[in-house]
PDB file of C-alpha atoms in Angstrom:
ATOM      1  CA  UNK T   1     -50.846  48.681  11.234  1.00 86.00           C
ATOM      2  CA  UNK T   2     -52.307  49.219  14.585  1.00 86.00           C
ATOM      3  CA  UNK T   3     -51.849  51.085  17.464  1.00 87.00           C
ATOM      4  CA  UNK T   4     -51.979  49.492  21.311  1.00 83.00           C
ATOM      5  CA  UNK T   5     -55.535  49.991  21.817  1.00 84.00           C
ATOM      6  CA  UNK T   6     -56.285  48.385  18.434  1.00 84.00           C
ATOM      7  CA  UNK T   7     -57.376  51.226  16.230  1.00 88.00           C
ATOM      8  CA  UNK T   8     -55.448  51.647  12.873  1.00 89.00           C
ATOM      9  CA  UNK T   9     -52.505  52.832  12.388  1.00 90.00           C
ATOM     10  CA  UNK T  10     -52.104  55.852   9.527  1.00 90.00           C
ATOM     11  CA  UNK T  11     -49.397  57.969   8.485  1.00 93.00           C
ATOM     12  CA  UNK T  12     -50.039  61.859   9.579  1.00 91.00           C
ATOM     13  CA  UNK T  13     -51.869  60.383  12.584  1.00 92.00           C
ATOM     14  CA  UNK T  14     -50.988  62.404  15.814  1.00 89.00           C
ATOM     15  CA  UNK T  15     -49.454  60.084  18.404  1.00 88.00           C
ATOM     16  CA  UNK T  16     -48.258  59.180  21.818  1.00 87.00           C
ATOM     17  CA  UNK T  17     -45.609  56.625  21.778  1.00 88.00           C
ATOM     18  CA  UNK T  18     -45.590  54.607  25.123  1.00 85.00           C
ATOM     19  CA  UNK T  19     -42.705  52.435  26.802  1.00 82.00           C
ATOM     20  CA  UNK T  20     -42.444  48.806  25.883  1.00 81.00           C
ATOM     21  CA  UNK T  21     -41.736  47.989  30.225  1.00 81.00           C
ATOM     22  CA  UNK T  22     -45.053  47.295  31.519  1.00 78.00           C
ATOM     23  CA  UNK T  23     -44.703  51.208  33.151  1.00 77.00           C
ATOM     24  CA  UNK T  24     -47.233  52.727  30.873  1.00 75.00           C
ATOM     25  CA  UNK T  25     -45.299  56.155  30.711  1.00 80.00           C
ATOM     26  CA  UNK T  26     -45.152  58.070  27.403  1.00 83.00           C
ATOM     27  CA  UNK T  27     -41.890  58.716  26.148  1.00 85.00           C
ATOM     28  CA  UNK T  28     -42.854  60.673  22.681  1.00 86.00           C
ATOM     29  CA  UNK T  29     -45.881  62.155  20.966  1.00 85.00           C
ATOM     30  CA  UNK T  30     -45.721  63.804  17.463  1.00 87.00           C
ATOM     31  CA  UNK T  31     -47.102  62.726  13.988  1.00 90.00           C
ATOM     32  CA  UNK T  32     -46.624  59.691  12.382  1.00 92.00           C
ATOM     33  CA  UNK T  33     -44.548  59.283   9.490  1.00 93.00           C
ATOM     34  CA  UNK T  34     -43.154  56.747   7.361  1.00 92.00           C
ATOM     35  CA  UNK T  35     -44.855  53.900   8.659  1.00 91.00           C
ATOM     36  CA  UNK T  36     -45.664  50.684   6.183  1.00 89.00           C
ATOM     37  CA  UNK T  37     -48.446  48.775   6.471  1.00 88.00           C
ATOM     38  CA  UNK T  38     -48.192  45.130   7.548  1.00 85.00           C
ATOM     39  CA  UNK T  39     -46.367  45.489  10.301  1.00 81.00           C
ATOM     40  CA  UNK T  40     -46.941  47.013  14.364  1.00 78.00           C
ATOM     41  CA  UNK T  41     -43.201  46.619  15.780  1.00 80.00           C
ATOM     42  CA  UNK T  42     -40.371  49.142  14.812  1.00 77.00           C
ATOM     43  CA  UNK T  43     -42.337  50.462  11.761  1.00 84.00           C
ATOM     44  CA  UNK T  44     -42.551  54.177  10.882  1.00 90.00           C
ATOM     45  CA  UNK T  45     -41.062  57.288  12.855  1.00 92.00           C
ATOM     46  CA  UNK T  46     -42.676  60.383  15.168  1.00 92.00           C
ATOM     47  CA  UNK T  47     -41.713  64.080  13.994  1.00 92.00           C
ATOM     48  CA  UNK T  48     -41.901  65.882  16.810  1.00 87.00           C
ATOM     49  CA  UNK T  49     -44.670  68.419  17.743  1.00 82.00           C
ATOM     50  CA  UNK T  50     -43.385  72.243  18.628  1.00 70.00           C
ATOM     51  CA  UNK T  51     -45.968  74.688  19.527  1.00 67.00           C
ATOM     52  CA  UNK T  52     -46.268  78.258  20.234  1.00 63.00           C
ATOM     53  CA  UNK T  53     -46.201  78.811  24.235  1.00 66.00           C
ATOM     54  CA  UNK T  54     -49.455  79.276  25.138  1.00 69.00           C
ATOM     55  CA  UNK T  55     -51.577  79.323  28.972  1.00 74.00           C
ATOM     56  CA  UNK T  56     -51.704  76.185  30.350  1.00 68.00           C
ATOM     57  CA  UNK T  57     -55.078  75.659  32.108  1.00 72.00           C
ATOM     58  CA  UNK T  58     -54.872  72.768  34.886  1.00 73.00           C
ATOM     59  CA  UNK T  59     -58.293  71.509  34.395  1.00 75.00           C
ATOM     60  CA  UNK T  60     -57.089  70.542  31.125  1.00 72.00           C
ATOM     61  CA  UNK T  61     -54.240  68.991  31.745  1.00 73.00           C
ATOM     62  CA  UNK T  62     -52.898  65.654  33.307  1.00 77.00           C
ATOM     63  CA  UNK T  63     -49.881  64.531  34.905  1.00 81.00           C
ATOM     64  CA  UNK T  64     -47.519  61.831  32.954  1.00 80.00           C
ATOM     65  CA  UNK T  65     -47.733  59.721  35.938  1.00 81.00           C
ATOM     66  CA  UNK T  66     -51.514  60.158  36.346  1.00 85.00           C
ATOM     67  CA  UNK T  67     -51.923  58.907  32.677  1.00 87.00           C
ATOM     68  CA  UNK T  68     -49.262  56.102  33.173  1.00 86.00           C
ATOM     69  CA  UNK T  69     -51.599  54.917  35.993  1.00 89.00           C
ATOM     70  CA  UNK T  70     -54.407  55.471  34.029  1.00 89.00           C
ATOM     71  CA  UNK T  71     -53.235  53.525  31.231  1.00 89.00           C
ATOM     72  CA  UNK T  72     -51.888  50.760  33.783  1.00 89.00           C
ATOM     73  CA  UNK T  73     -55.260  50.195  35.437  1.00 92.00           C
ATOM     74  CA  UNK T  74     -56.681  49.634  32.286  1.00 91.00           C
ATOM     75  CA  UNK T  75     -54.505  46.984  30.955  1.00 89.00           C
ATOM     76  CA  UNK T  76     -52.945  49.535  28.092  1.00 86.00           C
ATOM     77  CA  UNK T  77     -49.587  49.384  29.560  1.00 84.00           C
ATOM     78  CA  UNK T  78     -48.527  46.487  28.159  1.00 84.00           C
ATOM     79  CA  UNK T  79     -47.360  45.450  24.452  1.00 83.00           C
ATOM     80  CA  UNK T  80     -49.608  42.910  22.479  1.00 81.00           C
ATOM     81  CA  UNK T  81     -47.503  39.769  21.806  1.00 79.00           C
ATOM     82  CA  UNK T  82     -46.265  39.702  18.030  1.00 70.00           C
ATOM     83  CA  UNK T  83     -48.070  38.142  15.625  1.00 63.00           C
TER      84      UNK T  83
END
């Protein structure tokens, strides 16, 4: 199992899951769960993430679209073709 970028793919990993349009924009982060190996498409599930409110400090922070861009400018916006 591996993620967009290439890296492996383990259960309890935390995780942004991006859209499969060519629009780079996230659409879930949580943990990994449930996932088997041998497979990349439609394999596992995300349980969400809920923190505690805290302070958000801007230069720490980025924008959806800003990391959508990001993501589109280098190349990470689109799905690798199945195997």
């Amino acid at each position: 199992m591996h993620y967009r970028n290439g890296r492996e793919a383990k259960n309890g990993d935390k995780i942004i899951q991006l859209s499969m349009d060519e629009k780079g924009q996230v659409i879930a982060a949580g943990v990994l769960y449930d996932a088997t190996p041998g497979n990349d498409y439609c394999n596992g599930h995300i349980a969400p993430i809920q923190q505690q409110v805290s302070g958000a400090c801007m230069c720490d922070c980025i924008h959806v679209d800003d990391l959508a861009k990001y993501l589109t400018d280098v190349g990470m916006n689109k799905r690798p073709d199945g195997k």
